[in-house]
Short mmCIF file of C-alpha atoms in Angstrom, two decimals:
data_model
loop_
_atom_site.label_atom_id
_atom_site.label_comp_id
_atom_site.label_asym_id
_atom_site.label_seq_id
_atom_site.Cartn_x
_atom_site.Cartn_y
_atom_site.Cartn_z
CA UNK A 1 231.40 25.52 48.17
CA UNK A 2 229.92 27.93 50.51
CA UNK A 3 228.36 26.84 54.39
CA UNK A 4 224.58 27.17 54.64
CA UNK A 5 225.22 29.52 57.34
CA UNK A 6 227.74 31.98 54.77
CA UNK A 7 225.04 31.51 52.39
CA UNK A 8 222.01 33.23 55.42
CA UNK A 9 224.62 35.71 55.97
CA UNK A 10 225.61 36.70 52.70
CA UNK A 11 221.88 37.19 51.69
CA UNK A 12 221.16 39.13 54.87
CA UNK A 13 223.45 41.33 53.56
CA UNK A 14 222.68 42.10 50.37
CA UNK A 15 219.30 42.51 51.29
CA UNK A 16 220.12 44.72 53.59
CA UNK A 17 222.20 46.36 51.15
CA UNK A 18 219.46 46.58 48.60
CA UNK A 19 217.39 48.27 51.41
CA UNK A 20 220.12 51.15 51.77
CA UNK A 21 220.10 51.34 48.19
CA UNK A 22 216.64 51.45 47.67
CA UNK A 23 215.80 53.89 50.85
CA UNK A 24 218.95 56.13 49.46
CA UNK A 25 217.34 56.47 45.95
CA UNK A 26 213.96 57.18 47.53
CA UNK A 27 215.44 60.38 49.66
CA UNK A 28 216.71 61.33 46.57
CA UNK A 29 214.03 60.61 44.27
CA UNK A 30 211.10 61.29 46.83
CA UNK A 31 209.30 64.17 44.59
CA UNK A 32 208.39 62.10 41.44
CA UNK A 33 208.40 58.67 42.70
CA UNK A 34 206.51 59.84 45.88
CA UNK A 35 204.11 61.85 44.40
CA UNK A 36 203.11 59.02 41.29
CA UNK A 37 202.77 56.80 44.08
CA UNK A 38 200.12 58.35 45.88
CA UNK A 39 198.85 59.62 42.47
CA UNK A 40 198.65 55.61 41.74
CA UNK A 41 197.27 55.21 45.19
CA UNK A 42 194.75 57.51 45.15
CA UNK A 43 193.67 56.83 41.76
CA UNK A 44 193.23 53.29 42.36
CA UNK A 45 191.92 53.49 45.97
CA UNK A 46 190.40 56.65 46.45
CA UNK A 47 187.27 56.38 43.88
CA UNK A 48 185.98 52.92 45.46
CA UNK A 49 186.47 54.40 49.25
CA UNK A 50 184.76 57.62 47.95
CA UNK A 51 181.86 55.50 46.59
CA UNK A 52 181.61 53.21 50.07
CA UNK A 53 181.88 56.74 52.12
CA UNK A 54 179.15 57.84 49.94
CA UNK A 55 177.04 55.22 50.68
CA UNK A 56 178.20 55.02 54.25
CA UNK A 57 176.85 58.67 54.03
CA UNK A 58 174.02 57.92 52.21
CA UNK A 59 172.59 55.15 54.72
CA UNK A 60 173.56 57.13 58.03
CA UNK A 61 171.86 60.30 56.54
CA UNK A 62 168.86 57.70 55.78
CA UNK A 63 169.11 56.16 58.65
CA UNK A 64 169.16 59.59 61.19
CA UNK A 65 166.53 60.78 58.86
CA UNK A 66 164.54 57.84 59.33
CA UNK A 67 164.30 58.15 63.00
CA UNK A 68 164.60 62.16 62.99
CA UNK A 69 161.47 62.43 61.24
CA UNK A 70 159.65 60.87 63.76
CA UNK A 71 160.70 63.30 66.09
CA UNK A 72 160.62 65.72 64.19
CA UNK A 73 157.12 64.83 63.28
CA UNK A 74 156.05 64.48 67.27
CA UNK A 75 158.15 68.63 67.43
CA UNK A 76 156.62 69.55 64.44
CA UNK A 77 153.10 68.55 66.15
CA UNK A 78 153.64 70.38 69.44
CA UNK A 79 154.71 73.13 67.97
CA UNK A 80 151.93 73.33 65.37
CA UNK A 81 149.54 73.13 68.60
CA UNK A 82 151.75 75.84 69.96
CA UNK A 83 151.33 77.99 66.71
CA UNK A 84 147.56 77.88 66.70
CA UNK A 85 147.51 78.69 70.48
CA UNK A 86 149.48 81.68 69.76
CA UNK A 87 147.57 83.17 66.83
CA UNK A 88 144.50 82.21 69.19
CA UNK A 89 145.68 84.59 71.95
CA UNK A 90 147.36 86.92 68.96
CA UNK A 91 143.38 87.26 67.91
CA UNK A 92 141.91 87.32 71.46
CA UNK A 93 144.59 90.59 71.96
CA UNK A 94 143.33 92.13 68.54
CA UNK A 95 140.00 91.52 69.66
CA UNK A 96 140.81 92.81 73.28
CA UNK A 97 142.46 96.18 71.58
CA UNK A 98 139.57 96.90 69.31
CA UNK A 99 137.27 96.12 72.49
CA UNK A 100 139.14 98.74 74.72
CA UNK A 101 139.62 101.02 71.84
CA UNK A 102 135.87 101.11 71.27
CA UNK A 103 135.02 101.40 74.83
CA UNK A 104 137.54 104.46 75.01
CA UNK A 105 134.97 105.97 72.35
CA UNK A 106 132.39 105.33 74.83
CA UNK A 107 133.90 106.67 78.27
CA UNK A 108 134.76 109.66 76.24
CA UNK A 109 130.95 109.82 74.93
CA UNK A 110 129.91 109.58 78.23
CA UNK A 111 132.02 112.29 79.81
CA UNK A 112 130.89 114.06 76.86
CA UNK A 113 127.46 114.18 77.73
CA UNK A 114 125.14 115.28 81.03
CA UNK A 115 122.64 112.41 79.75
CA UNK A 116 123.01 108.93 81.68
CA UNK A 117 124.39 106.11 79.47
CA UNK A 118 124.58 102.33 79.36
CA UNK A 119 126.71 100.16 77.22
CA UNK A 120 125.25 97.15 75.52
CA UNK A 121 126.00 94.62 73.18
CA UNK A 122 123.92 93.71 70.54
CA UNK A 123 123.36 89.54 70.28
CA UNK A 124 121.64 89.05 67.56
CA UNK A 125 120.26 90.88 64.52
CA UNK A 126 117.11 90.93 62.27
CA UNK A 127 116.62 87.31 60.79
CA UNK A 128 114.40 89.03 57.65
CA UNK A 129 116.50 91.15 55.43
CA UNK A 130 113.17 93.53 55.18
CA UNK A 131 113.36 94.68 58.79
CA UNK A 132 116.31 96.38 60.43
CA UNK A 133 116.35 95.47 63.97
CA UNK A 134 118.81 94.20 66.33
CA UNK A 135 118.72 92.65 70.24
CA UNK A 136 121.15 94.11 72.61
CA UNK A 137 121.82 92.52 76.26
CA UNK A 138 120.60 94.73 78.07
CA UNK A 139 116.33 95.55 79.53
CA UNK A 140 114.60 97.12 81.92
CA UNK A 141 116.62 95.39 84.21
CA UNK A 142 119.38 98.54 83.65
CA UNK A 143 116.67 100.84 83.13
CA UNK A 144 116.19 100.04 79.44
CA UNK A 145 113.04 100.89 78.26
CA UNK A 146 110.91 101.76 75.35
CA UNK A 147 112.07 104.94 73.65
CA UNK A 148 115.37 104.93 74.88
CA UNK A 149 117.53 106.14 72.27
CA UNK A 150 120.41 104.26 70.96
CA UNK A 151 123.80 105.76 69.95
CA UNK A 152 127.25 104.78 69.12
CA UNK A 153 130.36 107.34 69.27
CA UNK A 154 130.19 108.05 65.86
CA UNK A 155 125.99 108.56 65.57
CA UNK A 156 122.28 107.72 65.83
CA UNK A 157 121.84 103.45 65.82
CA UNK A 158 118.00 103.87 66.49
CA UNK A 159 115.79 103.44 68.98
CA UNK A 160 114.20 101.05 72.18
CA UNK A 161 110.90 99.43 71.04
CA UNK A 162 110.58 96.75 73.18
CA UNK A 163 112.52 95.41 76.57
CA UNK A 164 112.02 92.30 78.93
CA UNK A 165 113.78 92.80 82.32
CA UNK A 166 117.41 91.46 80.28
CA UNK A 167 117.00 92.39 76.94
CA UNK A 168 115.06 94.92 74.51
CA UNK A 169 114.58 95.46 70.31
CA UNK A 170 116.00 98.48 69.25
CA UNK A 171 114.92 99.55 65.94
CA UNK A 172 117.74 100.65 63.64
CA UNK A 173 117.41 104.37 62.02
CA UNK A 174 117.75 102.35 58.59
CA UNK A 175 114.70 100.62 58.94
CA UNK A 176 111.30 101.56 57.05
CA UNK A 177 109.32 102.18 60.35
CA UNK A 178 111.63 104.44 61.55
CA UNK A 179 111.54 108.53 61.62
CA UNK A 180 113.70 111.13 63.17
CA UNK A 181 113.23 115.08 63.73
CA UNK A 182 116.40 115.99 62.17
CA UNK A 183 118.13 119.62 61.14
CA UNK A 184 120.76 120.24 58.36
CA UNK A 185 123.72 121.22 60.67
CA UNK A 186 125.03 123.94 57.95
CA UNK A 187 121.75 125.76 57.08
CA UNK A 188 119.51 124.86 60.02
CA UNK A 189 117.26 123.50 57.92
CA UNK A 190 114.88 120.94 59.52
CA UNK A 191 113.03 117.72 57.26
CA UNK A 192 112.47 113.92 58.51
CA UNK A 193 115.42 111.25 58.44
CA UNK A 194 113.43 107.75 57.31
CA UNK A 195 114.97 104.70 56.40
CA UNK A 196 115.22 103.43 53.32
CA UNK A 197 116.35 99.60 54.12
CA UNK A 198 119.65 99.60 52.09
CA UNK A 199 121.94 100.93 54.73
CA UNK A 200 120.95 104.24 53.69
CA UNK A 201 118.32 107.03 55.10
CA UNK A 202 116.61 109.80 53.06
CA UNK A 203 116.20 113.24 54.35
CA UNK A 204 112.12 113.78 54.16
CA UNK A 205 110.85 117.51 54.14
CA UNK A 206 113.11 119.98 53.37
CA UNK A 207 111.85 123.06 51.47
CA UNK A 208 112.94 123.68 48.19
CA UNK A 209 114.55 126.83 49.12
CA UNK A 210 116.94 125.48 51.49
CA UNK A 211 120.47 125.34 50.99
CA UNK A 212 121.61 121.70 51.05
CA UNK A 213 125.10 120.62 49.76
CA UNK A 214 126.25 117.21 49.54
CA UNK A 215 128.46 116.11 52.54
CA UNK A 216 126.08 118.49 54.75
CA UNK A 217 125.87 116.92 58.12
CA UNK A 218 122.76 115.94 59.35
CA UNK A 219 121.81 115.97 63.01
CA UNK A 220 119.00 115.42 65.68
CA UNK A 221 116.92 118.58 66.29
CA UNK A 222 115.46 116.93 69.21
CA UNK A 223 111.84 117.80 68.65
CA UNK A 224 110.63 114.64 68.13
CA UNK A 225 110.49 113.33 72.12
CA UNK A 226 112.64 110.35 70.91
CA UNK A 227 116.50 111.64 70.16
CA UNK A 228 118.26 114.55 72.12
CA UNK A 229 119.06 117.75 70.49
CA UNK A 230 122.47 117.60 67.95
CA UNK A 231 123.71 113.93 67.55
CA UNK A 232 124.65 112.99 64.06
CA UNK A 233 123.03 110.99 61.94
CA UNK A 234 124.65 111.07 58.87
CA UNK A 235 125.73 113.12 55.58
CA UNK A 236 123.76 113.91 52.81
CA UNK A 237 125.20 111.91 49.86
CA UNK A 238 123.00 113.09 46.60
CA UNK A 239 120.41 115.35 46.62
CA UNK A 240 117.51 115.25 43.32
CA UNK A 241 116.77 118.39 41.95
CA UNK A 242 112.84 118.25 40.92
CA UNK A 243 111.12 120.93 38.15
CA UNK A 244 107.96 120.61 40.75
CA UNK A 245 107.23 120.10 44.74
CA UNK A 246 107.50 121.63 47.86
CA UNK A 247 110.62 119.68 48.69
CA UNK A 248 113.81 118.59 48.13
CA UNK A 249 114.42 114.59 47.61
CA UNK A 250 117.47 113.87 50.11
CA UNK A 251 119.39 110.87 50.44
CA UNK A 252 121.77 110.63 53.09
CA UNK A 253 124.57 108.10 54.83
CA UNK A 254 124.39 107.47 58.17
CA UNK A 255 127.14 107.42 60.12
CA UNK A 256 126.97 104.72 61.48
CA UNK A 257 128.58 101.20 59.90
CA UNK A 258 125.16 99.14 60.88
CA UNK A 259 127.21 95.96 59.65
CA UNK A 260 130.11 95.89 61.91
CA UNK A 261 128.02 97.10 65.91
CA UNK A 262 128.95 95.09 68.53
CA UNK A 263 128.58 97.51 71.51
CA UNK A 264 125.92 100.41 71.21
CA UNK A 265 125.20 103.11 74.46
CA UNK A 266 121.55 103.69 75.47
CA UNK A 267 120.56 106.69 76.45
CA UNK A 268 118.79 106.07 80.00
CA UNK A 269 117.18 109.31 80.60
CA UNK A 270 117.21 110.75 76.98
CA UNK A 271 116.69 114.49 78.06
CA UNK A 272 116.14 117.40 74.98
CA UNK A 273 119.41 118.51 76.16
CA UNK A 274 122.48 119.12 73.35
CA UNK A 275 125.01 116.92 72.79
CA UNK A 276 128.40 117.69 72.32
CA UNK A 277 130.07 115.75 69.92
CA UNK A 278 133.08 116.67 68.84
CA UNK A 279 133.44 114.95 65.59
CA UNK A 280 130.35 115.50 64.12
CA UNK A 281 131.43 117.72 61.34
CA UNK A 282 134.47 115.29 60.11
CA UNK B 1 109.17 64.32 73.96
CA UNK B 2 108.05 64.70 70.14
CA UNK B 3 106.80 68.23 71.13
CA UNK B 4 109.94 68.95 72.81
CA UNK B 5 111.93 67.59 70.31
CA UNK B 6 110.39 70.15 67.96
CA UNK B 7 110.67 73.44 70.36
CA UNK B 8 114.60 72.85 70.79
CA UNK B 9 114.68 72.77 66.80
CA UNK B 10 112.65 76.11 67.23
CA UNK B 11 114.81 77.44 69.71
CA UNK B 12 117.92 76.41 67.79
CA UNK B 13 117.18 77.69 64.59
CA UNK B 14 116.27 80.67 65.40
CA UNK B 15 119.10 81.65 67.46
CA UNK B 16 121.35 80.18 64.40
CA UNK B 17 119.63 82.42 61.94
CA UNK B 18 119.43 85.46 64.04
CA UNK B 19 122.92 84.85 66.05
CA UNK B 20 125.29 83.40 63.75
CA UNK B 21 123.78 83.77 59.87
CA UNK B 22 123.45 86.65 59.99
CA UNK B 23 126.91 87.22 60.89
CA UNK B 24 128.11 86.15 57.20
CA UNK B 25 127.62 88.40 54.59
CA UNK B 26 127.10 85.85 51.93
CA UNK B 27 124.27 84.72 54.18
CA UNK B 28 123.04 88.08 55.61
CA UNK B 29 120.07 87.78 53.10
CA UNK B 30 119.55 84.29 54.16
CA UNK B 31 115.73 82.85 54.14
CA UNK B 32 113.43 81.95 56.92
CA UNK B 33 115.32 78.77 58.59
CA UNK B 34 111.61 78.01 59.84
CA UNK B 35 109.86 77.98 56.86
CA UNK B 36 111.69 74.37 56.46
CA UNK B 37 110.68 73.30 59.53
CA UNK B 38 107.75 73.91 59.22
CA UNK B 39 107.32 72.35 55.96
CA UNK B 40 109.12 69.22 56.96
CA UNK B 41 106.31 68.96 59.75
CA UNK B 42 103.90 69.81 57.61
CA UNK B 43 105.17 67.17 55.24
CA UNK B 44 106.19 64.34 57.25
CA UNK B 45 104.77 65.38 60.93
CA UNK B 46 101.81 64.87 62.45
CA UNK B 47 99.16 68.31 62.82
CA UNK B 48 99.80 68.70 66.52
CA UNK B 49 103.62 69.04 66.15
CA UNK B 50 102.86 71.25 63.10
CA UNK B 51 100.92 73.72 64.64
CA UNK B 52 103.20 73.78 68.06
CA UNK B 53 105.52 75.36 65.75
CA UNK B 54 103.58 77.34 63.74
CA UNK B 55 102.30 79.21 66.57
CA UNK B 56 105.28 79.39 69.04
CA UNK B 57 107.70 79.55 66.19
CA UNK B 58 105.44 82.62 64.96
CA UNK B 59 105.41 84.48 67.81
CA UNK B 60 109.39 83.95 69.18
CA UNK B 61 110.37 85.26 65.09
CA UNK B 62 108.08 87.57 65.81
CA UNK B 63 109.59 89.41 68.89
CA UNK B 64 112.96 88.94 67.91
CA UNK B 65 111.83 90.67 64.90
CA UNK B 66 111.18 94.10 63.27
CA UNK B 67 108.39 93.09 61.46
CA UNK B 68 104.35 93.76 61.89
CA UNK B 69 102.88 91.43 64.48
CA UNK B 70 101.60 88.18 63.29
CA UNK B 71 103.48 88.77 59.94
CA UNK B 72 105.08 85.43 60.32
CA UNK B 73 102.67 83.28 61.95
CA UNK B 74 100.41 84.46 58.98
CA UNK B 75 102.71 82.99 56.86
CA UNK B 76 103.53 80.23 58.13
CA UNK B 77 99.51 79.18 58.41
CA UNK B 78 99.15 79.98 55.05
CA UNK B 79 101.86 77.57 53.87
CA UNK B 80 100.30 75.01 56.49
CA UNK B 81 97.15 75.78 54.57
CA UNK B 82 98.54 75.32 50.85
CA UNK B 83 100.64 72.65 51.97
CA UNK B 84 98.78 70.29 54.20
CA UNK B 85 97.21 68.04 51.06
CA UNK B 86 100.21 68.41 48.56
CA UNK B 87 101.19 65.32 49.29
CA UNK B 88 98.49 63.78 47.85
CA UNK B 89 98.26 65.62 44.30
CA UNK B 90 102.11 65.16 43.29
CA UNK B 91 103.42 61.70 43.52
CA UNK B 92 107.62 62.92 43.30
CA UNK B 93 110.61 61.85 45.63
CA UNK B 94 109.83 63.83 49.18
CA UNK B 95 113.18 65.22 49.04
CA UNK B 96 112.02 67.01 45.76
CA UNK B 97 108.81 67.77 47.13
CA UNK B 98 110.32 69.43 50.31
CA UNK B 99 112.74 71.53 48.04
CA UNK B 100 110.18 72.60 45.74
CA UNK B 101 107.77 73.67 48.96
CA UNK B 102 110.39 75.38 50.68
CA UNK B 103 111.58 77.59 47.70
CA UNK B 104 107.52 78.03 47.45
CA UNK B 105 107.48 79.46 50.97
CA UNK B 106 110.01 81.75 50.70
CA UNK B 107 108.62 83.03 47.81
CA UNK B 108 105.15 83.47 49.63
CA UNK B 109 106.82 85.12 52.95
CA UNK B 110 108.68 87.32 50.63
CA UNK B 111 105.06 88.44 48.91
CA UNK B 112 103.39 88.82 52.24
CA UNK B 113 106.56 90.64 53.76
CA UNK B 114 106.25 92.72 50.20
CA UNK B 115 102.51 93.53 50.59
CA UNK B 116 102.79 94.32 54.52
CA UNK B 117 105.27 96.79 53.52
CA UNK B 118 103.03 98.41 50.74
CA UNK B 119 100.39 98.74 52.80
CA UNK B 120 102.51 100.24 55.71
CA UNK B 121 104.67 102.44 53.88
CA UNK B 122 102.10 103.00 50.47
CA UNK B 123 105.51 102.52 48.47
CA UNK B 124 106.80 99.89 45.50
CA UNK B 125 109.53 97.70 46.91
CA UNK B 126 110.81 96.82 43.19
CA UNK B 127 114.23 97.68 43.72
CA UNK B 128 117.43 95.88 42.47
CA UNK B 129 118.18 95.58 46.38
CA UNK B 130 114.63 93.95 46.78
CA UNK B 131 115.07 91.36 43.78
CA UNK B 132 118.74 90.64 45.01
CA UNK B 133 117.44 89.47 48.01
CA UNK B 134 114.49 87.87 46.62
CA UNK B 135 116.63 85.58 44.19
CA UNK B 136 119.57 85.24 47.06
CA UNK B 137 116.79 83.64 49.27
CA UNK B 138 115.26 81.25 47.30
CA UNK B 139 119.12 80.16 45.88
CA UNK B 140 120.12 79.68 49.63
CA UNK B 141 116.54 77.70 50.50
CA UNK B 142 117.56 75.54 47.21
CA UNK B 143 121.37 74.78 48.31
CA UNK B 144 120.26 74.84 52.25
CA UNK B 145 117.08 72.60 51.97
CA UNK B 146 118.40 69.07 50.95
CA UNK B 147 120.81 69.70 53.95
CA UNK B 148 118.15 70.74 56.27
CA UNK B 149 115.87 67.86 55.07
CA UNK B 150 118.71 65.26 55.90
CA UNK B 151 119.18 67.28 59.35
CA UNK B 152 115.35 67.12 60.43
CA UNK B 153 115.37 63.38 58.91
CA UNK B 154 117.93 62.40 61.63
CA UNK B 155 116.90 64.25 64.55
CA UNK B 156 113.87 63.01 64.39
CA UNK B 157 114.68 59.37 63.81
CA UNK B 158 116.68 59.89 67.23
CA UNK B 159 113.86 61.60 68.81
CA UNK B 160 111.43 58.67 67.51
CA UNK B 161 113.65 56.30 68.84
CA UNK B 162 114.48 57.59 72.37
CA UNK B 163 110.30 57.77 72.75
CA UNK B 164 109.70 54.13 71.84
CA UNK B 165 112.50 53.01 73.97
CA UNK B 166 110.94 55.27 76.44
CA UNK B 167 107.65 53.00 75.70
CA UNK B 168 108.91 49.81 75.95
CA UNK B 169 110.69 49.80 79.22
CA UNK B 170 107.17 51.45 80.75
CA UNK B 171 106.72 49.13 84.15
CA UNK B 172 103.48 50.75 84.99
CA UNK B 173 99.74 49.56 84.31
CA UNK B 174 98.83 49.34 80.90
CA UNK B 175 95.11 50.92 80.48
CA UNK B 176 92.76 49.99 77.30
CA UNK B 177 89.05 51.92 77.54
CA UNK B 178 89.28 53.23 80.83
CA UNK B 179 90.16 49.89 82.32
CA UNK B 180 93.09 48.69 83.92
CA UNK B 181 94.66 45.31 81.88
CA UNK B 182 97.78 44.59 83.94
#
């Protein structure tokens, strides 16, 4: 009835129609059918790609982890090395401003005093617990000899009793063996600083009658040839009262920390001249 | 070589003990580092060796220390002296043997050191102080000795070695009774 080609035509057409149609009702209906179609899309579509992103994700975070760590490892290395360098110098400064601070002590002892001085440091210490003496770098070589006394800012350390040309012994004030002419700074009153071996001394001598107070400062009266006149030894921490004797039992602190000397000043031409220290009484 | 062997160990201890020890104040009351040697040579050394060290060991500890002269090298020839046949009366392990003798020693130089001081000073040394370190020093020569005895073991193996490698590439003439073999 109708020509193939009418047939093409007619079709064209009505497709193209149906298209209009179709494109017409969209723009009109474009909310609801729009928005249920990318619902539909998204509710269909969107889980699986999230899932394959995901993974994507998962094995490029692996993956950049995988080789990051080894660099990371290699930075975390260097600056580990870098870290221990620093604390390293951090210490060596510490070290450096406890050094200075200490030899500030010193260069004010020394302007403090007419007496000549030399700085030492002490290399080794006593290796029986019974005996209290140490070895300090420094002999006759510097004019080190026996009997030079041996003081620190803050007191009495002890004394020279034997030097080679680089080194000498100096017995420590704490030690048994060891003696000292000393006055209660207070009173006046004069006894005999021994050691006792424990870090601590006891104040020998002192007449009954003498007023003694604990925290009394203690100091060199200079009579014994060894020890100029007035440098502090230490403060009288308990004092036993006795019914009977001539004298008072005295035990004192010295002021010195014999645990923690690293540098100690000897006395070169230990005169029975006074010292002036200026924090003897705090 | 042997004799050298054992004045470096001297030298060494010593300036461990006095130097770096001491420096630690769980270890400040540490024994007499050459009471072990000694007893090791005394134990497992020939006389000669022994008595190198009891004499030069003496004397250095000596000086360095505070102590009466000849305290030490009294000491240690009195362990040399209770020590030398020990050996032969009790048949245990030498590592037991060398523990027990050192914690011995320590305990004698602590009675001599004890009885130099009340002569010196007329005066009782029981103290809590004085038993503190008393006990602290015969702990550290029981924990410390077994390590020391595996330290002297090695060094000396070494030493031993080095002289009879030393012997056997001699190229000189070999002497027997005065006379000259090749």
């Amino acid at each position: 009835m109708f020509s193939k080609k009418t047939i093409v035509i007619a079709g064209a057409m009505i497709l193209i129609t149906l298209n209009i149609i179709v494109f017409s009702f969209n723009l009109i209906l474009k909310s609801s059918l729009g928005d249920s179609a990318t619902w539909a899309t998204f509710f269909l579509i969107s889980p699986v790609q999230g899932v394959i992103h995901l993974s994507l994700n998962f094995t490029d975070e692996l993956w950049k982890h995988y080789f990051n760590l080894i660099s990371v490892s290699k930075e975390n290395h260097e600056l580990r090395k870098k870290l221990s360098i620093l604390i390293q110098y951090n210490n060596a400064c510490k070290e450096i401003e406890a050094s200075n601070e200490r030899l500030r002590e010193y260069v004010e002892l020394k302007k403090q005093t007419p007496n000549r001085l030399t700085a030492a440091e002490v290399i080794s210490k006593d290796p029986s617990p019974w005996y209290q003496t140490l070895i300090i770098n420094k002999g006759k070589s510097s004019g080190v000899v026996k009997d030079c006394p041996v003081i620190i800012s803050e007191g009495i350390v002890g004394y020279v009793v034997a030097s080679s040309p680089e080194y000498a012994k100096v017995l420590l004030i704490i030690d048994r063996n060891s003696s000292i002419d000393a006055v209660i700074q207070r009173t006046r009153g004069r006894g005999i600083v021994e050691g006792m071996n424990n870090n601590q001394c006891k104040l020998n001598y002192v007449l009954r009658q003498l007023d003694v107070e604990i925290g009394d400062t203690i100091v060199s009266s200079g009579f014994d040839g060894i020890y100029p006149k007035g440098i502090p030894i230490g403060r009288v921490s308990k004092i036993i009262h006795k019914n009977s004797g001539l004298f008072k039992e005295i035990e004192m602190e010295p002021f010195v920390d014999f645990s923690k000397l690293e540098e100690v000043m000897v006395i070169l031409n230990p005169m029975n001249q006074e010292f002036s220290f200026g924090s003897c009484d705090s | 070589m042997r004799f050298i062997t054992c004045l470096t160990i001297v030298i060494f201890w010593i300036s461990v003990q006095t130097a770096l020890i001491i420096e630690f104040s769980l270890l400040s009351a540490s024994f007499d580092f050459l009471i072990s040697f000694i007893v090791f040579l005394i134990l497992f050394r020939s006389w000669q060796e022994t008595w190198l060290v009891i004499i030069l060991g003496g004397i250095a500890v000596n000086i360095i220390s505070g102590a009466p002269m000849g305290v030490y090298m009294i000491t240690y020839i009195l362990l040399f002296i209770f020590f030398k046949n020990v050996k032969a009366y009790f048949h245990t392990p030498d590592s037991s043997l060398f523990i027990i003798l050192v914690i011995i020693g320590v305990m004698v130089e602590q009675f001599i050191f004890g009885a130099f001081i009340f002569i010196q000073k007329s005066s009782v040394l029981l103290s809590m102080r004085t038993l503190r370190i008393c006990f602290s020093q015969i702990f550290m020569a029981g924990v410390l000795s077994p390590l020391m005895l595996m330290l002297f073991n090695k060094i000396f193996y070494v030493s031993d070695r080095l002289i009879s490698d030393d012997r056997r590439t001699y190229h000189g003439p070999i002497w027997k009774h005065g006379k000259k073999i090749s």
